[in-house]
Coordinates of C-alpha atoms in Angstrom, one line a residue:
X1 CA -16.4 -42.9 54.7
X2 CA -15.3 -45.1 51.7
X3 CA -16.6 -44.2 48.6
X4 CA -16.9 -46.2 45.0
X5 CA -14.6 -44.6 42.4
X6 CA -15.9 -44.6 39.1
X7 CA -13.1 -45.3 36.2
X8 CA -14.9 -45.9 33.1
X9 CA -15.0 -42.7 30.6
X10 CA -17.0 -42.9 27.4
X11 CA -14.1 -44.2 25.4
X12 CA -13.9 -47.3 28.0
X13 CA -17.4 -47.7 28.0
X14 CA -17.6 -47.9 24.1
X15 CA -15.3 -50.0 23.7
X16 CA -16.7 -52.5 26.2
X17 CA -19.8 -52.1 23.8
X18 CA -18.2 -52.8 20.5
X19 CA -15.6 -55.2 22.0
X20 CA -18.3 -57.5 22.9
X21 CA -20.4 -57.0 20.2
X22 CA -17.2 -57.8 18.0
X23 CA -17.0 -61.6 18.1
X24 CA -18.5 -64.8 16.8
X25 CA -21.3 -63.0 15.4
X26 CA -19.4 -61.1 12.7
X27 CA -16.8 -63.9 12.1
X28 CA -19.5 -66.7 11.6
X29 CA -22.9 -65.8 11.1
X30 CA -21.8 -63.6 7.8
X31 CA -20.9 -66.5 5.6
X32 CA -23.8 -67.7 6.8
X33 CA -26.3 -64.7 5.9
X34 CA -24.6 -64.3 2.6
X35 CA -25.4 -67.9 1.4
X36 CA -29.0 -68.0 2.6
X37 CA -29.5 -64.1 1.2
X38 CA -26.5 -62.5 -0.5
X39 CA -27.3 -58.8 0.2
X40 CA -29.3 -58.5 1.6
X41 CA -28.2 -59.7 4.7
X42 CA -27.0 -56.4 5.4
X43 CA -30.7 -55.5 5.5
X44 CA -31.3 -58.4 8.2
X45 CA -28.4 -57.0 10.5
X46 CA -29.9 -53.4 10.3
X47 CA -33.0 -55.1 11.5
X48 CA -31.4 -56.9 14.0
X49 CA -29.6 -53.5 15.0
X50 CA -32.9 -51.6 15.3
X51 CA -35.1 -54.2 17.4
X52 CA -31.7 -54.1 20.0
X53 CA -31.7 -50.3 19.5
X54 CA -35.3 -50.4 20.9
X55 CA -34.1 -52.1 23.6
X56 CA -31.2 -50.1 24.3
X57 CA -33.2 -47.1 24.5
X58 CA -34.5 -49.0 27.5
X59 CA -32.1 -50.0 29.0
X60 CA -30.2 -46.4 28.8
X61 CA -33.3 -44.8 30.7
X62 CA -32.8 -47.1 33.4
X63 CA -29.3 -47.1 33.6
X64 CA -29.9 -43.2 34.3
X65 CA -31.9 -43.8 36.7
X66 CA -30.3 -46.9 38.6
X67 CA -26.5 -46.4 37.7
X68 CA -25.0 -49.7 39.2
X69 CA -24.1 -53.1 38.0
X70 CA -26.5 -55.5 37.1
X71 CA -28.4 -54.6 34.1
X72 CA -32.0 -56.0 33.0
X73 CA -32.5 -57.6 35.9
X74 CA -31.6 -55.1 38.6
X75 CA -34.0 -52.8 36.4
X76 CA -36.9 -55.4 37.2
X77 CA -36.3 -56.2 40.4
X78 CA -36.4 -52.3 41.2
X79 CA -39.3 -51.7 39.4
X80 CA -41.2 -55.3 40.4
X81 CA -40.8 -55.4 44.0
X82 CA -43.6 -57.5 44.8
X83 CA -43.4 -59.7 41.7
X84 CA -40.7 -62.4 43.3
X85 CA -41.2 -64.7 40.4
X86 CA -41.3 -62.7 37.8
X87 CA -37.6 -61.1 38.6
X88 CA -36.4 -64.7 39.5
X89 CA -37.7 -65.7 35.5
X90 CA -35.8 -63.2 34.7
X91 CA -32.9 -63.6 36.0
X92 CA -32.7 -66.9 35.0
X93 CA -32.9 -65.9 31.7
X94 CA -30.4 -63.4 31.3
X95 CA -28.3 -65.9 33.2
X96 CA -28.8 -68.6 30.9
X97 CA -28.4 -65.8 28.0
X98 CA -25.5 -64.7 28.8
X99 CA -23.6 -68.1 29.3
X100 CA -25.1 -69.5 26.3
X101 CA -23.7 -66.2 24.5
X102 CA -20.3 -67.3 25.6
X103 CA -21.1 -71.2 24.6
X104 CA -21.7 -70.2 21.3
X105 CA -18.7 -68.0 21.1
X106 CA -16.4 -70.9 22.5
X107 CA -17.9 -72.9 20.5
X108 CA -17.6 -71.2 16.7
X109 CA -14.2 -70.8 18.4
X110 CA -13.6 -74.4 18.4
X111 CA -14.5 -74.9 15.0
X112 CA -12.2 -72.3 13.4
X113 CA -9.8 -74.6 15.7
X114 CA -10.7 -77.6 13.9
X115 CA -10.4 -76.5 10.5
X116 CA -7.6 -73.9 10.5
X117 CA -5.6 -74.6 13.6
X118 CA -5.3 -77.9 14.9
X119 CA -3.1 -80.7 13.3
X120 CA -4.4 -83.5 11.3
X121 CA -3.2 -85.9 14.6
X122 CA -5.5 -83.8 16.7
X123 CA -8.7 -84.0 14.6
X124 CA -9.7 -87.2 16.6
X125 CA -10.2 -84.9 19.4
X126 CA -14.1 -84.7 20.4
X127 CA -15.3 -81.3 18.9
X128 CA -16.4 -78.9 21.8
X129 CA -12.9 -79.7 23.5
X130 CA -10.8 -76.4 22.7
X131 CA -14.7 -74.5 23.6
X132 CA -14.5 -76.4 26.9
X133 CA -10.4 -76.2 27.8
X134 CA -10.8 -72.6 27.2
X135 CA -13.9 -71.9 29.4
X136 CA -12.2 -73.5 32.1
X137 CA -9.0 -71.2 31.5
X138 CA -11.3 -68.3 31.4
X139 CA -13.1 -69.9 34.8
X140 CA -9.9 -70.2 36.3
X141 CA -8.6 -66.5 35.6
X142 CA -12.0 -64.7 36.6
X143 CA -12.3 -66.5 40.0
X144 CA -8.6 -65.8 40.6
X145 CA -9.3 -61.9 40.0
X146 CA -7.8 -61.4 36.7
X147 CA -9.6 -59.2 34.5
X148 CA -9.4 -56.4 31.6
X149 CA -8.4 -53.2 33.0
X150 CA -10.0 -50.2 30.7
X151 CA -6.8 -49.3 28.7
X152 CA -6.8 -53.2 27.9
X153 CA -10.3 -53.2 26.3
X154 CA -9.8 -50.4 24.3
X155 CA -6.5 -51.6 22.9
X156 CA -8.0 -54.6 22.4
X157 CA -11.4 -53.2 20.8
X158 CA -8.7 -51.3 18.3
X159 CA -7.4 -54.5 16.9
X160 CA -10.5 -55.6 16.3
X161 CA -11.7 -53.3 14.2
X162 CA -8.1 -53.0 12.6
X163 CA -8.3 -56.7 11.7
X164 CA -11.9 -56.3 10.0
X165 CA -11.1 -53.1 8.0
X166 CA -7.8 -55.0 6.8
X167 CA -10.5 -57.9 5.5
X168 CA -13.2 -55.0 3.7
X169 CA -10.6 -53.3 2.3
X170 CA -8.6 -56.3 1.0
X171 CA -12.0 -57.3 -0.8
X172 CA -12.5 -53.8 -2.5
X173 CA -8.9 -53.7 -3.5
X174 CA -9.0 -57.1 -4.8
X175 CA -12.0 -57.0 -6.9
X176 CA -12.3 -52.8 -7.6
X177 CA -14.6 -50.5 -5.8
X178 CA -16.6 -50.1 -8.8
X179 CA -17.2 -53.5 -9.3
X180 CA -17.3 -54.5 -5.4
X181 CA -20.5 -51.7 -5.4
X182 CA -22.2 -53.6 -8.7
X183 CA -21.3 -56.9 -7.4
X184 CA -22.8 -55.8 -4.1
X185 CA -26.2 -53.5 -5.5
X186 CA -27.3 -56.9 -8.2
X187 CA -26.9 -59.2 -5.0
X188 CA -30.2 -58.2 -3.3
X189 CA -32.8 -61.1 -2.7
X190 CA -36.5 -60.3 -1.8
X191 CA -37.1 -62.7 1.1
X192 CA -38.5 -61.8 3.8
X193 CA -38.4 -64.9 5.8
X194 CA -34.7 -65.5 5.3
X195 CA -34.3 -61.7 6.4
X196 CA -36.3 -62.2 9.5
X197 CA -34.3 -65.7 10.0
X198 CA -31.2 -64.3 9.9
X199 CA -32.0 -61.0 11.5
X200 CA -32.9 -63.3 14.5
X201 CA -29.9 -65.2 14.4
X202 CA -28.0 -62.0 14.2
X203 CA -29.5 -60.6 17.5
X204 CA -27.0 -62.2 19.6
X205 CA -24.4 -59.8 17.9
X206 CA -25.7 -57.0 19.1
X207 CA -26.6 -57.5 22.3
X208 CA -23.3 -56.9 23.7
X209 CA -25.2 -53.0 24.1
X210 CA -26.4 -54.3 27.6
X211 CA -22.6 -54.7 28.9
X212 CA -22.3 -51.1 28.6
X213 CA -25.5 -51.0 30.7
X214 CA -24.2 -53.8 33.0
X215 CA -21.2 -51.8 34.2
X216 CA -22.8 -48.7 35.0
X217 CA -21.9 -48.7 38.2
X218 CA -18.4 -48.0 37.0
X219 CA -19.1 -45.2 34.2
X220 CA -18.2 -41.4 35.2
X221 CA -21.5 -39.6 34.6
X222 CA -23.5 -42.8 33.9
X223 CA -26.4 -40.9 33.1
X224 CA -24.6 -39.0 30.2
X225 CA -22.2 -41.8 29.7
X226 CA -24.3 -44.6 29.0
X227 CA -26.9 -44.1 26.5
X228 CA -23.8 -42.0 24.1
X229 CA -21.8 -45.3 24.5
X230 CA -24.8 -47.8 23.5
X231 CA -25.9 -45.4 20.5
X232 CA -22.8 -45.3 19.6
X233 CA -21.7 -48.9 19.5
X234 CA -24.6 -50.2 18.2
X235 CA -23.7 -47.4 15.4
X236 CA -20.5 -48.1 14.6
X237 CA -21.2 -51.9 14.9
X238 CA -24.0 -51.8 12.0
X239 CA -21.8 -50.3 9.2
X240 CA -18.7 -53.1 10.1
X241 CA -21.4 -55.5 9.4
X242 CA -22.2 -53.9 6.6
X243 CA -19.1 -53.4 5.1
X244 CA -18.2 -56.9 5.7
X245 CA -21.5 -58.5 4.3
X246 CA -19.9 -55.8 1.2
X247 CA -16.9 -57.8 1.2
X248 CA -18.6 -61.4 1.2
X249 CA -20.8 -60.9 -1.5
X250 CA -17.3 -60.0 -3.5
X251 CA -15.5 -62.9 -2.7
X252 CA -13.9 -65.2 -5.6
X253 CA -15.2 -68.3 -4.3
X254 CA -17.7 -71.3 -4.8
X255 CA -21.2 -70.5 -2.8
X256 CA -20.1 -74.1 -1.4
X257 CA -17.6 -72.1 1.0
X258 CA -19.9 -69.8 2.2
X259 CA -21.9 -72.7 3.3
X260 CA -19.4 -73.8 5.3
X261 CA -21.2 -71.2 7.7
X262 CA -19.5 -70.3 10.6
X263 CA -15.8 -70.8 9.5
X264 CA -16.8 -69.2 6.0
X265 CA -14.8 -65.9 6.7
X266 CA -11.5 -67.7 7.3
X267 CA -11.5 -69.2 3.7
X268 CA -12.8 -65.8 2.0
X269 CA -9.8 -64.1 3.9
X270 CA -7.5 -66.5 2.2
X271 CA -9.2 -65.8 -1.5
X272 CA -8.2 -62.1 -1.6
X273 CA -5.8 -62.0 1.0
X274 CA -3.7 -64.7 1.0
X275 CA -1.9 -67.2 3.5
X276 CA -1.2 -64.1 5.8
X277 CA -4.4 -62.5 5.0
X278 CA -6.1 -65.9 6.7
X279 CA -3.6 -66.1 9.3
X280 CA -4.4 -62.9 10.2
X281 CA -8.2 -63.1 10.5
X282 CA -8.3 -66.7 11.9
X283 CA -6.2 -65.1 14.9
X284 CA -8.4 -61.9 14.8
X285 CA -11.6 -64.3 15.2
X286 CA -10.3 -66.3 18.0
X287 CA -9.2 -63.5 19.6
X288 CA -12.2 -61.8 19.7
X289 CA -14.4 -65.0 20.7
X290 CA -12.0 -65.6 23.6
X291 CA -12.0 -61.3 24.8
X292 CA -15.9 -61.4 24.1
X293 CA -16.2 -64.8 26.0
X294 CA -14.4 -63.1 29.4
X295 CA -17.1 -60.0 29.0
X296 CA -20.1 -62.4 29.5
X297 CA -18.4 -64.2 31.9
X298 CA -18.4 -61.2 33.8
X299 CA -21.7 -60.3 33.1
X300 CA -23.2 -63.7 34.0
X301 CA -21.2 -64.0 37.2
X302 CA -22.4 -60.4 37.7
X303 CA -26.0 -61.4 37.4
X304 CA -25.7 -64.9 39.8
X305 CA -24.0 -62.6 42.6
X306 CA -26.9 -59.9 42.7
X307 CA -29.5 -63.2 42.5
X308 CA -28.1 -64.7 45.6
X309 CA -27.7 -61.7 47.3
X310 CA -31.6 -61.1 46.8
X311 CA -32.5 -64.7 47.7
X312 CA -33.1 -66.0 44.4
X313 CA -30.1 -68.1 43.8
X314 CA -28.2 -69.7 46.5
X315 CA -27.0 -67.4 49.1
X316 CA -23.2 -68.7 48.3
X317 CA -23.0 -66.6 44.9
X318 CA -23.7 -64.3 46.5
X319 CA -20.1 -64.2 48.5
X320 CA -17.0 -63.0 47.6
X321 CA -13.7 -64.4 48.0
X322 CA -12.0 -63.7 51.0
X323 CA -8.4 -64.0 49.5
X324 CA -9.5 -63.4 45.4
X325 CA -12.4 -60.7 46.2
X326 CA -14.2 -62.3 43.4
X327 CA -17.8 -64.0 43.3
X328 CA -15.8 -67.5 43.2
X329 CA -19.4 -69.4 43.7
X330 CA -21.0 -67.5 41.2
X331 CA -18.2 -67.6 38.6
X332 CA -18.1 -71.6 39.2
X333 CA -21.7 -71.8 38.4
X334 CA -21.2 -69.6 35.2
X335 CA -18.2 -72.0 33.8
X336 CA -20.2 -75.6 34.7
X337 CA -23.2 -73.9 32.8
X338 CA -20.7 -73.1 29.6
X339 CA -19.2 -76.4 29.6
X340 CA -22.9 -78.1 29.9
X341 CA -23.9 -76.3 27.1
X342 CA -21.3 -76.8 25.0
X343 CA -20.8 -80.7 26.0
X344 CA -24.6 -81.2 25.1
X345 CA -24.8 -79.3 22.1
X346 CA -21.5 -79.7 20.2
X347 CA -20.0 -82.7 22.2
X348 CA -22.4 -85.3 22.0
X349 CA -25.4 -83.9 19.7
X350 CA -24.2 -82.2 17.0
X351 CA -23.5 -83.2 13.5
X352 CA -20.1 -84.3 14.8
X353 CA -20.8 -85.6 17.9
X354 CA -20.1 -88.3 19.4
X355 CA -23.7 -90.0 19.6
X356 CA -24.0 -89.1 15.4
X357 CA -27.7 -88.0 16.1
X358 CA -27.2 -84.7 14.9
X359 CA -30.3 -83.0 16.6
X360 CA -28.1 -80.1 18.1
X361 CA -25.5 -78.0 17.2
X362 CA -24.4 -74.3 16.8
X363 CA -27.2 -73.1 15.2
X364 CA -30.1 -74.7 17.4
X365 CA -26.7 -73.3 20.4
X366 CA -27.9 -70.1 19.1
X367 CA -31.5 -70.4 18.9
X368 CA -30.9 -71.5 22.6
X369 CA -29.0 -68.1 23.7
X370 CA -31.0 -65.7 21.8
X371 CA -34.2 -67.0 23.4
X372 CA -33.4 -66.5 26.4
X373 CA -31.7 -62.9 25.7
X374 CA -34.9 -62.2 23.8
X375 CA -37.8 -63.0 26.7
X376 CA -36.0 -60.9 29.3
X377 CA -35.7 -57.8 27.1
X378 CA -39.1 -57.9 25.9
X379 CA -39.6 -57.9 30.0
X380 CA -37.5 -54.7 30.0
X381 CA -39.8 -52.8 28.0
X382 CA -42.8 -53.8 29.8
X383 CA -41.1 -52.9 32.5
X384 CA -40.3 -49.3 31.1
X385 CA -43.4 -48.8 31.0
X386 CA -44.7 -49.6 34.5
X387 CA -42.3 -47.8 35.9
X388 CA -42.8 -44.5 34.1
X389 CA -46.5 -45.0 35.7
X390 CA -45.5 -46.2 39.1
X391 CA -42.2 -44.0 39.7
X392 CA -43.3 -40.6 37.6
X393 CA -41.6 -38.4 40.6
X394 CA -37.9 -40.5 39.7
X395 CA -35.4 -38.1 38.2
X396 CA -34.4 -39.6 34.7
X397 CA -31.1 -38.5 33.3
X398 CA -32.2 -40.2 29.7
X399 CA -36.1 -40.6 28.9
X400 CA -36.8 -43.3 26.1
X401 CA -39.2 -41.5 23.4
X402 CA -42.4 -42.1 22.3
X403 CA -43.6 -43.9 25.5
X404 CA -45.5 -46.4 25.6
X405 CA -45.8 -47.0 21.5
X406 CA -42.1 -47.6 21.5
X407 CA -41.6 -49.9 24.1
X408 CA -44.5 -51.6 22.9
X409 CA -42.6 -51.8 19.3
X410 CA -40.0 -53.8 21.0
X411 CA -41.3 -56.2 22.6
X412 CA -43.5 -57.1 19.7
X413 CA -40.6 -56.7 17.4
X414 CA -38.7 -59.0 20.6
X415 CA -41.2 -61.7 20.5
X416 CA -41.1 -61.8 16.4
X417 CA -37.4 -62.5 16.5
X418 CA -38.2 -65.8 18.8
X419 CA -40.4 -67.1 16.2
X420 CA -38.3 -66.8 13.9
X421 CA -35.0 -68.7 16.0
X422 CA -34.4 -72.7 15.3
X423 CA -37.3 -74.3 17.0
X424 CA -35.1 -77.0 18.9
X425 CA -32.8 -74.2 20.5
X426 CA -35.9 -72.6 21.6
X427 CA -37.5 -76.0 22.8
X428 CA -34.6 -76.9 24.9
X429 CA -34.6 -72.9 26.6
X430 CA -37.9 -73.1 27.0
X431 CA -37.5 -76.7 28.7
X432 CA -34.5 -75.5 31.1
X433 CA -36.2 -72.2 32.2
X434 CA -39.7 -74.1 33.3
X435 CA -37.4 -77.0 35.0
X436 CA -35.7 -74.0 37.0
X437 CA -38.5 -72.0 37.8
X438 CA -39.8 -75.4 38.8
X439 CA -37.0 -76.2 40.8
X440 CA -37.3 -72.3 42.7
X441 CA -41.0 -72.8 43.6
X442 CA -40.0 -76.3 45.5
X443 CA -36.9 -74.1 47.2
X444 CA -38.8 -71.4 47.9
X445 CA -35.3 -69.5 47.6
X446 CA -33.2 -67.7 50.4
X447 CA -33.3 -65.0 52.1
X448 CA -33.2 -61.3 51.5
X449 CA -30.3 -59.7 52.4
X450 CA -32.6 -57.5 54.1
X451 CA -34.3 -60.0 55.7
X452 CA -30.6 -61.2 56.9
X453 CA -30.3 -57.6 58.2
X454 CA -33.1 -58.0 60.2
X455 CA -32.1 -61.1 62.1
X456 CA -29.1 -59.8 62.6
X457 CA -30.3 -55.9 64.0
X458 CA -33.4 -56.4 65.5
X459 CA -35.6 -53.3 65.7
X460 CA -37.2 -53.8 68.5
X461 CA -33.6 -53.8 70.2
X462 CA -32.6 -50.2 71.0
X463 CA -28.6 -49.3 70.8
X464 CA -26.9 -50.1 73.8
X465 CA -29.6 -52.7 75.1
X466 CA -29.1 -55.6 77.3
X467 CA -25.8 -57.2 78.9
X468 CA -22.6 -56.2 79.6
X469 CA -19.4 -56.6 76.4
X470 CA -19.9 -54.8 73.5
X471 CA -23.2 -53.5 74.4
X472 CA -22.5 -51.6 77.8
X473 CA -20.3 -49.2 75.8
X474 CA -23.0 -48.4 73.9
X475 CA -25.1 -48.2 77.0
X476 CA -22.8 -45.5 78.0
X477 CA -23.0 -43.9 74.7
X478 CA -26.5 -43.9 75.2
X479 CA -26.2 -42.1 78.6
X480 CA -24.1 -39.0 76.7
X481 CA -25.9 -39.0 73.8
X482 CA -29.4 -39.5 74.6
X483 CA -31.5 -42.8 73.9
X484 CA -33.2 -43.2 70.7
X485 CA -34.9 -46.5 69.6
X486 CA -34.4 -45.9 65.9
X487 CA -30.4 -45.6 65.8
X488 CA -28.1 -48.5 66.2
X489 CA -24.0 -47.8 66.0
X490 CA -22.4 -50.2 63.7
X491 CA -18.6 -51.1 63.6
X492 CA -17.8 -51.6 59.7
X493 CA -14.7 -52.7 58.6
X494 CA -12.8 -50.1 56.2
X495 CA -10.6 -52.8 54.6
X496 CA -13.6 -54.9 53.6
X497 CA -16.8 -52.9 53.3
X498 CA -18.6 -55.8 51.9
X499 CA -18.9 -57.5 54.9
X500 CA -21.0 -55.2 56.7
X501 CA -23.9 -57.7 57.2

């Protein structure tokens, strides 16, 4: 019998946590914070940090319970069996999350490429193009097979973190700890609707807790495993933020820069560091964007497999490969939805599009992702909660606390973000998740694979009925062994398990 060999320790597992949530949300939506709030934008990303943590409480309870790929919506479609619609919403949802994650990292990408990278010939160049060459590249390399292997992530999690304590600590030793603390302490704004804003915003940071969750299937001891890495990621994540909102506050520059928003880091860098100092975070930042971009690739491809294999997407994503063992069909899907995204937001509606209308662009690209990461984890928690009532036999290796005020707490806390995210980015999500669920009634969607199963093995067929071939051996089986209408011998292949339908 071929069993699944489970590779992931904790260390892997918290570094796919802080590797992903170590990307376009540090590098562009501080400068950002800072200039609407100054301080306390450290107080919205704690926020931010405990409406995920609700979350990931969630989602670590059910990753004890179901330990295999597939995340939020594997949890629902386990718990809501007879709810078809509601699992296909979503995973729709998360779908359209998690590529709009990576959109928004390509694209925040693609503006530190305009202003820091390319040269003044290539500035002509439609913004969104480096996003969209590089999604493509990423496409290319994750439908081909190529992906991190666990000593990779954690390496590359490591230089992360390097590159961000070289920026903090550059600020303090630029400016003095004593002062960077006073600086820091007299920065503090009382606004609560700027907090909440950019808490919201922020969100999409930290949401990289449910790739932990995602790859369970690969975690040694997932039960133990998976909530320690996700409390411990979202952890460590808070205080970087902190530290760098700690070193934006301090920086000897105009507020002007920091409203340059999402390429704002890049120029503080250069204040207190220097040339190098900027060279080195500009490479840090695209760096991370382009290692956090692969993880949601992965998670989203992940996601459109397990939908068509359950009949909610086409049944195509649903195979893999047969020469690069990869969900080709599902990864293609992923990469056109990136590109669409970015082409529509950045390319042609955005402040520097090419139409000039400026109704889009990365913040509304934001609004756009969050939304639809927000909807399906509010689901989650629901869902917590139902299944605690329907399923109270299940063994749980980690139970969320307080039960059902908790869960309650986050999906209220959930919905509160969404009012508080751009209204257009919302508008359009909203928009594309009713056109698809549209779009899935008028299908009607595919088949099960159990239904396929079904077909295939009929039950009303005992082993080693009808004509001669294949059957008349097991007719003679049979004979030896004794006739049974509920067994069935099936030939699987060892070299390709997968195929056994």
């Amino acid at each position: 019998m071929v069993e699944h060999t489970r590779t992931l320790d904790f260390k892997i597992a918290f570094a796919i946590g802080l590797g992903t949530m170590i990307a376009a949300g540090i590098f562009s939506l501080s400068g950002t914070a800072v200039y609407r709030i100054g301080s306390s934008a450290v107080i919205a990303f704690v926020l931010a940090a405990v409406v995920a943590g609700i979350t990931a409480a969630a989602y670590s309870e059910f990753a004890s319970v179901y330990s295999e790929n597939g995340g939020g919506y594997l949890f629902c479609s386990r718990t809501f069996e007879e709810f078809d619609r509601l699992k296909y919403g979503v995973g729709i949802s998360l779908f359209l999350g998690y590529s709009g994650t990576t959109a928004f990292y390509l694209a925040t990408m693609d503006e530190w490429f305009f202003r820091f990278i390319l040269p003044e010939s290539l500035q002509v160049l439609p913004h969104g193009t480096v996003g969209v060459l590089t999604a493509v590249v990423l496409g290319v390399l994750n439908a081909r097979g190529t992906e991190e292997s666990g000593l990779f992530q954690l390496i590359v999690t490591s230089a992360k973190v390097g590159v961000l304590f070289v920026f903090i600590a550059g600020a303090v030793l630029f400016v003095g700890a004593g002062d960077a603390a006073t600086t820091f302490a007299t920065g503090f704004q009382f606004e609560p609707v700027g907090i909440v804003s950019v808490a919201a915003l922020a969100f999409i940071t930290f949401f990289g807790f449910s790739a932990i969750a995602a790859s369970a299937g690969e975690i040694i001891e997932p039960r133990r495993t998976v909530p320690r890495a996700i409390g411990a990621s979202i952890l460590t994540v808070t205080v970087l933020y902190a530290l760098v909102i700690v070193a934006m506050v301090n920086a000897p520059v105009a507020r002007e820069v920091l409203a340059q928003g999402e390429t704002a880091m890049g120029t503080v860098a250069a204040s207190f560091l220097g040339p190098w100092g900027q060279l080195l975070i500009v490479a840090g930042a695209v760096f991370s964007m382009v290692s956090a971009s692969n993880a949601s690739i992965l998670a989203a491809s992940g996601i459109g497999s397990l939908m068509g294999r359950q009949g909610h997407g086409p049944r195509r994503f649903a195979r893999i490969h047969p020469d690069y063992r990869t969900p080709f069909w599902s990864v293609s899907a992923v990469i056109a939805t990136i590109v669409g995204l970015i082409v529509v937001f950045i390319t042609l509606f955005s402040e520097h599009g090419l139409l000039g209308v400026g109704l889009l662009g990365l913040n509304p690209l934001t609004g756009f992702a969050t939304f639809n990461l927000l909807v399906p984890l509010a689901v989650v928690n629901a869902t917590l909660v139902y299944s605690r009532r329907k399923f109270p036999e299940i063994e749980r290796g980690f139970r969320m606390p307080l039960v059902p005020a908790l869960p309650i707490v986050g999906i209220v806390a959930n919905l509160a973000l969404i009012s508080n995210l751009p209204p257009v980015g919302v508008g359009v999500g909203i928009l594309v998740v009713l056109a698809l669920l549209a779009a899935y009634l008028v299908w009607g969607g595919a088949p099960h694979v159990e239904e396929l199963v079904e077909e295939v093995v009929s039950p009303h067929i005992p082993m080693g009925a009808g004509g001669g071939g294949p059957s008349a051996a097991g007719t003679a089986a049979t004979s030896r062994e004794g006739t049974d209408d509920d067994r069935f011998r099936i030939l699987v292949s060892v070299a390709r398990p997968s195929r056994v339908v």
